[in-house]
Structures are given as C-alpha cells and as structure tokens.
Amino acid sequence: MRKSLQGILFAGLMTVGLVTMATTRSSAQHEYDWGNPDIPYIEQRGFSIGFNLGQADIWGDVGTKSVIDHYNNSVYKDDIFGNMRFMGGMFVRYTHVPGISFRLGINYGSLYATDKWNEEKAMKATNIKDDAYQRYIRNLDIKTNIWESNFLFEFSPLRISNWEFGKLSKSRVQPYLLLGVSGFYFNPRGTYKDLESGVEKEVDLQPLRTEGENFNAPGYTFPKGYSLFSYAAVGGIGVRFDIGKGLGLGLEYQLRYTFTDYLDDVSGTYIDPLHQEIAYLNQPGKSALAQKMADRSNEIIPGYKHQPGELRGDPNNKDKFSTLSIMFFWKIKKRASPWWNTY
C-alpha cells in the first residue's frame, strides 16, 4: 500500500513537471508567434496564392501625349468611370529567402484610349500643327481586351539587406520592386459611326489592315502584318503590409514595355484609299469600312481627309500599358516563428 502511494505521488510530480515544461516551451514559442504584434517577424520560405485588381491604361499613339493630359482633361473627368478600364487576376508566389520572391500569374482586363481627350487643349491651340490639335482631328479611339500571363521577380531591398538582424527588414511594411516578362493576347477594336443614322458599333481593326499591312503594289512599301499575340518586359514598384501570420496586402504599379506598335492599331502613315479598294476588290463593303476606320477626321471636320504619307502615329515608339492595383496574397505554409529559427 505504501509503495503504491509512493508510486502515485511520484507519477503526480512527474506529470506536474512535464506540464510546467510544456507550458514554458509553449510560452517561449509564443514569443516568436507572428500573431504577436509586439514581436517583429520575417516571412519564411514557402508558397502563397495571390489576387490583384486595379486600373489599366494604354500608352500608345491614340490618346494624349502626356500622362497628365491623359487624366486631366474635361472629357475624361466628366465621365471618369466611362473612361477607366480595369484588369485583375491571380498569381502563385514563392519566397525562397526573405526579400526574394517569384511570381507566376495570369491577368484579364481591357484598355481604352480616345483622341477626344485632346479636345480641350485643341480648342486653345494657336496653330493647326499643335500636337493636341492634330490628335483631336485624327479622332481615333481604341478598345482592346487583354489576356496576359507573366513571370515576375519580386525584390524587397529593406528585407534582403539584413534579413536576420536588421530592424527595417523585420518591419511589416515593405517596399518592393518587380521585374519580369509577360506574354499577352489583344484584339484592337474601334468605334464605327454611321454619320447618317448616328448609330455606333465596335469593329475589329486588325482584319481591316488600316495602314495597308501586307499590301503589295509596285513602287510602294507597306508595313508587315502584326500578330494579336505579343510580349512585354515588365517593371514595377509597390508597397505591402503583412497582416498576422498569413495575409499580405499591397498597392503596386506595373508598366509593360511591349514588343508591338499595334496595341492600338496605329503605327505609321495614312495610305492611299485606292490601295484599299484594290486589296478588297471583291469585298466593297470591307474596303469602305477599312477606309472609314483608317481616317475618321471627317467626323470632326466634314469632308476632311488626310493625305497619303501623312503620319498617323509614331513608328519609332512601341506601345505600353500599365496597371495600378491592390493585391493581396495568402501564405499557404505558416509557422509560429521565422523559418531559420530552431525554437
């Protein structure tokens, strides 16, 4: 009986000791818990799933010359949501060490620009050669949907500089840079307006070959046809805030330098309408539509037409498009302490 009581007492003391040790160990781990707002932390190695949504803009030949004029004109401001376009998507993100991550993502959205954004400055122009006046008289617009896939390198300079001991590296607010490549599909469309009925509709521009792409005529040189698939070099900047153990929230700007000058179907010069009539000899309706969409100046000045050889766009500059997005990602694998910590 006595031995039994001794055994029970010994077992009880051992149980209390083990519980105490476990509690102490749990408290020590909690010290490194990312959910503890008083303890700085750094992202560990692993995968995340992210989403992004924001405003998208095209920077090509159609529209305004300057970024400020793009947004700061009466046509745009009078109908902001009618002139804005959006792009969103999702991505998989992998962090190897704090400050270095890689993304593989897909996006879908649309782009829009119109020469009407130049109207206010055109009305104040003192010379018909003024850039805003020439753009306004050109009177083109562009709408295109974009399907994009990208591979991006994400670099957080404050985090990688001293990721284990630096104070700035352990901050939950981190600026970062983006570099990468993307491939995308686009389909430029323009607005056809029937001047007699006033009815408007959107038409695909690439099949019309508005600048004579791939035309063939003795003594003339025409541009090559363009593909609806293209590539871009991507650069960006952003800032994010890490929330709790798994969620990151950020604001980022990405600019794509594309390898096409036909994102808006405008690149070179006006061609002689006779070449369009010859090219579509058996398709008179297509010929008339191609001529109409190539030069819409008569909608502004009745009877006005640009002369063959006049510049329609700038063939020396490739088109660009950008997004300003809110993004967030969720870390799939989370620990109570940084991945290099052995506690």
Tab-separated table of C-alpha atoms in Angstrom:
chain	number	residue	atom	x	y	z
A	1	MET	CA	0.000	0.000	0.000
A	2	ARG	CA	2.796	2.357	0.960
A	3	LYS	CA	4.651	1.578	-2.252
A	4	SER	CA	1.514	2.239	-4.210
A	5	LEU	CA	1.075	5.668	-2.635
A	6	GLN	CA	4.734	6.485	-3.319
A	7	GLY	CA	4.241	5.447	-6.936
A	8	ILE	CA	1.136	7.616	-7.304
A	9	LEU	CA	2.943	10.602	-5.723
A	10	PHE	CA	5.956	10.145	-7.992
A	11	ALA	CA	3.715	9.921	-11.056
A	12	GLY	CA	1.880	13.085	-9.972
A	13	LEU	CA	5.115	15.019	-9.513
A	14	MET	CA	6.330	13.859	-12.929
A	15	THR	CA	3.037	14.960	-14.539
A	16	VAL	CA	3.248	18.426	-12.947
A	17	GLY	CA	6.843	18.747	-14.107
A	18	LEU	CA	6.026	17.781	-17.677
A	19	VAL	CA	3.052	20.162	-17.811
A	20	THR	CA	5.228	23.002	-16.481
A	21	MET	CA	7.916	22.295	-19.047
A	22	ALA	CA	5.346	22.159	-21.851
A	23	THR	CA	3.795	25.450	-20.721
A	24	THR	CA	7.205	27.110	-20.563
A	25	ARG	CA	8.077	25.806	-24.007
A	26	SER	CA	4.708	26.993	-25.366
A	27	SER	CA	5.323	30.456	-23.930
A	28	ALA	CA	8.771	30.544	-25.483
A	29	GLN	CA	7.259	29.652	-28.841
A	30	HIS	CA	4.562	32.311	-28.467
A	31	GLU	CA	7.336	34.844	-28.201
A	32	TYR	CA	8.039	34.215	-31.856
A	33	ASP	CA	4.396	33.933	-32.879
A	34	TRP	CA	3.750	36.108	-35.936
A	35	GLY	CA	0.375	36.940	-34.487
A	36	ASN	CA	2.072	38.718	-31.579
A	37	PRO	CA	2.068	42.409	-32.563
A	38	ASP	CA	4.951	43.196	-30.237
A	39	ILE	CA	7.380	40.782	-31.887
A	40	PRO	CA	8.798	41.675	-35.344
A	41	TYR	CA	8.876	38.835	-37.831
A	42	ILE	CA	10.121	37.977	-41.281
A	43	GLU	CA	8.463	35.897	-43.992
A	44	GLN	CA	9.594	32.293	-44.180
A	45	ARG	CA	10.250	30.104	-47.203
A	46	GLY	CA	7.149	28.810	-48.988
A	47	PHE	CA	4.291	29.338	-51.442
A	48	SER	CA	1.473	31.882	-51.453
A	49	ILE	CA	-1.660	32.379	-53.546
A	50	GLY	CA	-2.452	35.968	-54.509
A	51	PHE	CA	-5.026	38.113	-56.294
A	52	ASN	CA	-4.872	41.609	-57.798
A	53	LEU	CA	-7.351	44.121	-59.211
A	54	GLY	CA	-6.830	47.669	-60.429
A	55	GLN	CA	-6.984	50.328	-63.118
A	56	ALA	CA	-5.419	49.633	-66.518
A	57	ASP	CA	-4.175	52.201	-69.068
A	58	ILE	CA	-2.717	52.046	-72.564
A	59	TRP	CA	0.184	54.313	-73.547
A	60	GLY	CA	0.314	54.231	-77.326
A	61	ASP	CA	-0.361	56.524	-80.263
A	62	VAL	CA	-4.081	57.048	-79.617
A	63	GLY	CA	-4.945	59.400	-76.773
A	64	THR	CA	-2.900	62.202	-75.252
A	65	LYS	CA	0.823	62.799	-75.497
A	66	SER	CA	1.438	63.370	-71.771
A	67	VAL	CA	0.434	61.368	-68.716
A	68	ILE	CA	-1.035	64.463	-67.041
A	69	ASP	CA	-3.246	65.270	-70.044
A	70	HIS	CA	-4.424	61.642	-70.073
A	71	TYR	CA	-6.266	62.141	-66.780
A	72	ASN	CA	-6.528	65.926	-66.567
A	73	ASN	CA	-8.937	66.780	-69.371
A	74	SER	CA	-12.616	67.641	-69.308
A	75	VAL	CA	-13.753	64.656	-71.407
A	76	TYR	CA	-12.085	62.188	-69.050
A	77	LYS	CA	-13.148	63.934	-65.835
A	78	ASP	CA	-16.760	64.386	-66.917
A	79	ASP	CA	-17.157	60.605	-67.204
A	80	ILE	CA	-14.375	59.032	-65.159
A	81	PHE	CA	-15.865	55.563	-64.882
A	82	GLY	CA	-16.792	55.585	-68.552
A	83	ASN	CA	-13.157	56.261	-69.458
A	84	MET	CA	-11.492	54.000	-66.912
A	85	ARG	CA	-10.684	50.344	-67.573
A	86	PHE	CA	-9.670	47.592	-65.170
A	87	MET	CA	-7.507	44.486	-65.034
A	88	GLY	CA	-7.325	41.730	-62.456
A	89	GLY	CA	-6.005	38.237	-61.961
A	90	MET	CA	-4.317	35.756	-59.695
A	91	PHE	CA	-0.801	34.503	-59.114
A	92	VAL	CA	1.258	31.904	-57.305
A	93	ARG	CA	4.118	33.370	-55.289
A	94	TYR	CA	7.171	31.564	-53.950
A	95	THR	CA	9.532	33.059	-51.374
A	96	HIS	CA	12.980	31.484	-51.213
A	97	VAL	CA	14.578	33.782	-48.658
A	98	PRO	CA	13.105	36.951	-47.120
A	99	GLY	CA	13.223	39.693	-49.738
A	100	ILE	CA	13.376	37.436	-52.797
A	101	SER	CA	10.177	36.017	-54.289
A	102	PHE	CA	8.978	34.800	-57.662
A	103	ARG	CA	5.502	35.075	-59.162
A	104	LEU	CA	3.695	33.230	-61.925
A	105	GLY	CA	0.356	34.825	-62.758
A	106	ILE	CA	-2.474	35.384	-65.227
A	107	ASN	CA	-4.492	38.583	-65.764
A	108	TYR	CA	-7.511	39.654	-67.739
A	109	GLY	CA	-8.733	43.176	-68.400
A	110	SER	CA	-9.297	45.861	-71.012
A	111	LEU	CA	-7.623	49.017	-72.293
A	112	TYR	CA	-9.152	52.182	-73.716
A	113	ALA	CA	-7.980	55.472	-75.175
A	114	THR	CA	-9.527	58.139	-77.388
A	115	ASP	CA	-8.280	61.209	-79.222
A	116	LYS	CA	-11.270	63.109	-77.822
A	117	TRP	CA	-9.247	63.556	-74.613
A	118	ASN	CA	-7.338	66.260	-76.560
A	119	GLU	CA	-10.417	68.369	-77.312
A	120	GLU	CA	-9.905	70.914	-74.514
A	121	LYS	CA	-6.293	71.677	-75.477
A	122	ALA	CA	-7.114	71.563	-79.195
A	123	MET	CA	-9.686	74.335	-78.781
A	124	LYS	CA	-6.973	76.504	-77.202
A	125	ALA	CA	-4.310	75.726	-79.805
A	126	THR	CA	-2.881	78.680	-81.744
A	127	ASN	CA	-1.511	76.567	-84.596
A	128	ILE	CA	-3.026	73.676	-86.527
A	129	LYS	CA	0.314	71.850	-86.180
A	130	ASP	CA	-0.119	71.748	-82.416
A	131	ASP	CA	0.111	68.151	-81.191
A	132	ALA	CA	-3.185	68.205	-79.275
A	133	TYR	CA	-4.990	69.669	-82.304
A	134	GLN	CA	-3.597	67.027	-84.673
A	135	ARG	CA	-4.583	64.221	-82.285
A	136	TYR	CA	-8.073	65.624	-81.830
A	137	ILE	CA	-8.624	65.946	-85.591
A	138	ARG	CA	-7.356	62.376	-86.102
A	139	ASN	CA	-10.357	61.314	-83.979
A	140	LEU	CA	-9.419	57.675	-83.364
A	141	ASP	CA	-10.270	55.515	-80.386
A	142	ILE	CA	-9.158	52.091	-79.225
A	143	LYS	CA	-10.693	49.405	-77.059
A	144	THR	CA	-8.955	46.087	-76.535
A	145	ASN	CA	-9.292	43.179	-74.164
A	146	ILE	CA	-6.080	41.746	-72.759
A	147	TRP	CA	-5.259	38.203	-71.673
A	148	GLU	CA	-1.855	38.155	-70.014
A	149	SER	CA	0.438	35.621	-68.370
A	150	ASN	CA	3.581	36.769	-66.583
A	151	PHE	CA	6.636	35.679	-64.649
A	152	LEU	CA	7.897	38.265	-62.151
A	153	PHE	CA	10.830	38.604	-59.774
A	154	GLU	CA	9.914	40.439	-56.552
A	155	PHE	CA	12.729	42.141	-54.635
A	156	SER	CA	12.313	43.800	-51.214
A	157	PRO	CA	15.523	45.822	-50.661
A	158	LEU	CA	14.967	46.554	-46.959
A	159	ARG	CA	14.290	42.930	-46.142
A	160	ILE	CA	17.171	41.315	-48.003
A	161	SER	CA	19.794	43.834	-46.877
A	162	ASN	CA	19.950	42.344	-43.373
A	163	TRP	CA	17.097	39.885	-43.143
A	164	GLU	CA	18.095	38.189	-39.899
A	165	PHE	CA	19.121	41.067	-37.641
A	166	GLY	CA	18.125	44.355	-39.290
A	167	LYS	CA	15.290	46.380	-37.792
A	168	LEU	CA	13.958	47.598	-41.141
A	169	SER	CA	13.920	44.073	-42.525
A	170	LYS	CA	11.567	42.985	-39.738
A	171	SER	CA	9.043	45.742	-40.407
A	172	ARG	CA	5.635	44.583	-41.576
A	173	VAL	CA	5.590	47.442	-44.143
A	174	GLN	CA	7.918	46.659	-47.040
A	175	PRO	CA	8.541	48.496	-50.334
A	176	TYR	CA	9.449	46.224	-53.244
A	177	LEU	CA	10.448	46.194	-56.897
A	178	LEU	CA	9.139	43.975	-59.704
A	179	LEU	CA	10.958	42.833	-62.841
A	180	GLY	CA	9.857	40.226	-65.332
A	181	VAL	CA	8.315	39.294	-68.653
A	182	SER	CA	4.783	38.745	-69.912
A	183	GLY	CA	3.024	37.349	-72.941
A	184	PHE	CA	-0.399	38.619	-73.913
A	185	TYR	CA	-3.221	38.390	-76.430
A	186	PHE	CA	-5.035	41.545	-77.580
A	187	ASN	CA	-7.662	42.470	-80.166
A	188	PRO	CA	-7.907	46.189	-81.013
A	189	ARG	CA	-11.386	47.472	-81.791
A	190	GLY	CA	-12.539	50.901	-82.908
A	191	THR	CA	-15.858	52.738	-82.958
A	192	TYR	CA	-17.612	52.898	-86.320
A	193	LYS	CA	-20.127	55.746	-86.544
A	194	ASP	CA	-22.737	55.972	-89.267
A	195	LEU	CA	-22.925	59.712	-89.959
A	196	GLU	CA	-26.418	59.448	-91.445
A	197	SER	CA	-28.139	57.434	-88.716
A	198	GLY	CA	-25.777	58.250	-85.844
A	199	VAL	CA	-25.582	54.540	-84.940
A	200	GLU	CA	-22.281	53.429	-83.435
A	201	LYS	CA	-20.749	49.972	-83.220
A	202	GLU	CA	-17.375	48.439	-82.435
A	203	VAL	CA	-15.409	46.700	-85.191
A	204	ASP	CA	-12.243	44.594	-85.178
A	205	LEU	CA	-9.394	46.605	-86.662
A	206	GLN	CA	-6.653	44.081	-87.426
A	207	PRO	CA	-8.554	42.331	-90.278
A	208	LEU	CA	-9.119	45.727	-91.952
A	209	ARG	CA	-5.365	46.410	-92.261
A	210	THR	CA	-5.965	50.129	-91.846
A	211	GLU	CA	-2.330	51.046	-92.618
A	212	GLY	CA	-2.004	48.608	-95.526
A	213	GLU	CA	-0.292	45.818	-93.598
A	214	ASN	CA	0.956	43.163	-96.046
A	215	PHE	CA	-0.414	45.052	-99.068
A	216	ASN	CA	1.582	44.644	-102.262
A	217	ALA	CA	1.838	47.239	-105.029
A	218	PRO	CA	4.687	48.116	-107.436
A	219	GLY	CA	6.764	51.051	-106.160
A	220	TYR	CA	5.191	51.080	-102.695
A	221	THR	CA	6.393	49.750	-99.371
A	222	PHE	CA	3.817	48.671	-96.841
A	223	PRO	CA	4.238	47.594	-93.210
A	224	LYS	CA	4.219	43.935	-92.246
A	225	GLY	CA	1.131	42.428	-90.707
A	226	TYR	CA	1.015	42.209	-86.950
A	227	SER	CA	0.096	39.354	-84.659
A	228	LEU	CA	-2.514	39.570	-81.913
A	229	PHE	CA	-0.020	37.830	-79.618
A	230	SER	CA	2.929	39.781	-78.249
A	231	TYR	CA	5.399	40.035	-75.388
A	232	ALA	CA	6.451	42.679	-72.901
A	233	ALA	CA	9.181	43.485	-70.416
A	234	VAL	CA	7.605	44.305	-67.058
A	235	GLY	CA	8.823	46.748	-64.412
A	236	GLY	CA	7.012	47.755	-61.263
A	237	ILE	CA	7.108	49.162	-57.767
A	238	GLY	CA	4.914	48.551	-54.758
A	239	VAL	CA	4.498	48.586	-51.010
A	240	ARG	CA	2.863	45.877	-48.907
A	241	PHE	CA	1.757	45.347	-45.329
A	242	ASP	CA	1.964	41.892	-43.766
A	243	ILE	CA	-1.079	41.154	-41.625
A	244	GLY	CA	-0.930	38.416	-38.992
A	245	LYS	CA	0.656	35.098	-39.902
A	246	GLY	CA	-0.578	34.591	-43.416
A	247	LEU	CA	-2.026	37.624	-45.193
A	248	GLY	CA	-0.149	40.271	-47.158
A	249	LEU	CA	-1.875	43.372	-48.568
A	250	GLY	CA	-0.274	45.797	-51.002
A	251	LEU	CA	-0.526	48.520	-53.639
A	252	GLU	CA	1.589	48.177	-56.779
A	253	TYR	CA	2.187	49.780	-60.168
A	254	GLN	CA	3.302	47.725	-63.163
A	255	LEU	CA	4.373	49.080	-66.567
A	256	ARG	CA	4.664	46.774	-69.590
A	257	TYR	CA	7.027	47.740	-72.413
A	258	THR	CA	5.541	45.762	-75.290
A	259	PHE	CA	7.192	44.483	-78.470
A	260	THR	CA	4.326	45.656	-80.678
A	261	ASP	CA	3.377	49.084	-82.005
A	262	TYR	CA	-0.137	47.954	-82.906
A	263	LEU	CA	-1.724	47.604	-79.499
A	264	ASP	CA	-3.960	50.473	-80.666
A	265	ASP	CA	-3.769	49.568	-84.392
A	266	VAL	CA	-1.854	52.796	-85.058
A	267	SER	CA	1.822	52.957	-86.006
A	268	GLY	CA	2.844	54.560	-89.302
A	269	THR	CA	1.210	56.626	-92.037
A	270	TYR	CA	-2.076	57.059	-93.883
A	271	ILE	CA	-2.276	55.141	-97.149
A	272	ASP	CA	-3.987	55.913	-100.430
A	273	PRO	CA	-7.609	54.663	-100.235
A	274	LEU	CA	-7.107	53.317	-103.764
A	275	HIS	CA	-4.859	50.586	-102.345
A	276	GLN	CA	-7.650	49.502	-100.013
A	277	GLU	CA	-10.108	49.377	-102.896
A	278	ILE	CA	-7.710	47.190	-104.886
A	279	ALA	CA	-6.927	44.918	-101.926
A	280	TYR	CA	-10.632	44.352	-101.254
A	281	LEU	CA	-11.755	44.440	-104.867
A	282	ASN	CA	-14.276	41.661	-104.326
A	283	GLN	CA	-15.295	42.991	-100.907
A	284	PRO	CA	-16.532	46.573	-101.453
A	285	GLY	CA	-18.142	46.684	-98.017
A	286	LYS	CA	-14.851	45.807	-96.329
A	287	SER	CA	-12.999	48.364	-98.431
A	288	ALA	CA	-15.401	51.139	-97.378
A	289	LEU	CA	-15.146	50.106	-93.731
A	290	ALA	CA	-11.335	49.989	-93.850
A	291	GLN	CA	-11.184	53.477	-95.349
A	292	LYS	CA	-13.611	54.780	-92.743
A	293	MET	CA	-11.697	53.318	-89.783
A	294	ALA	CA	-8.307	54.395	-91.162
A	295	ASP	CA	-9.264	58.086	-91.207
A	296	ARG	CA	-12.152	59.387	-89.104
A	297	SER	CA	-11.239	63.055	-89.379
A	298	ASN	CA	-14.396	63.880	-91.329
A	299	GLU	CA	-16.437	63.264	-88.170
A	300	ILE	CA	-14.747	66.398	-86.758
A	301	ILE	CA	-14.335	68.411	-89.958
A	302	PRO	CA	-16.855	67.322	-92.631
A	303	GLY	CA	-15.122	66.393	-95.883
A	304	TYR	CA	-11.608	66.498	-94.423
A	305	LYS	CA	-9.199	63.682	-95.332
A	306	HIS	CA	-5.538	63.146	-94.529
A	307	GLN	CA	-3.180	62.812	-97.467
A	308	PRO	CA	-1.372	59.521	-98.170
A	309	GLY	CA	2.017	59.508	-96.450
A	310	GLU	CA	0.980	61.798	-93.586
A	311	LEU	CA	1.889	60.457	-90.182
A	312	ARG	CA	-0.893	58.583	-88.454
A	313	GLY	CA	1.245	57.536	-85.459
A	314	ASP	CA	4.850	57.253	-84.303
A	315	PRO	CA	6.511	54.110	-85.716
A	316	ASN	CA	9.637	54.658	-83.599
A	317	ASN	CA	7.961	54.003	-80.234
A	318	LYS	CA	6.474	50.695	-79.169
A	319	ASP	CA	3.237	50.738	-77.180
A	320	LYS	CA	2.993	50.291	-73.422
A	321	PHE	CA	0.255	49.523	-70.920
A	322	SER	CA	0.116	49.725	-67.155
A	323	THR	CA	-1.876	48.756	-64.085
A	324	LEU	CA	-2.259	50.347	-60.664
A	325	SER	CA	-3.582	47.542	-58.476
A	326	ILE	CA	-4.486	46.450	-54.998
A	327	MET	CA	-3.084	42.998	-54.373
A	328	PHE	CA	-3.182	40.507	-51.549
A	329	PHE	CA	-1.729	37.049	-51.007
A	330	TRP	CA	-2.202	34.253	-48.512
A	331	LYS	CA	0.774	32.189	-47.347
A	332	ILE	CA	-0.009	28.505	-47.647
A	333	LYS	CA	2.672	27.342	-45.220
A	334	LYS	CA	2.909	29.272	-41.968
A	335	ARG	CA	4.996	28.776	-38.843
A	336	ALA	CA	4.921	30.308	-35.414
A	337	SER	CA	8.491	31.544	-35.922
A	338	PRO	CA	10.739	32.522	-38.855
A	339	TRP	CA	11.828	29.547	-40.975
A	340	TRP	CA	15.504	29.754	-39.913
A	341	ASN	CA	14.597	29.784	-36.214
A	342	THR	CA	15.267	26.455	-34.495
A	343	TYR	CA	12.986	27.029	-31.498
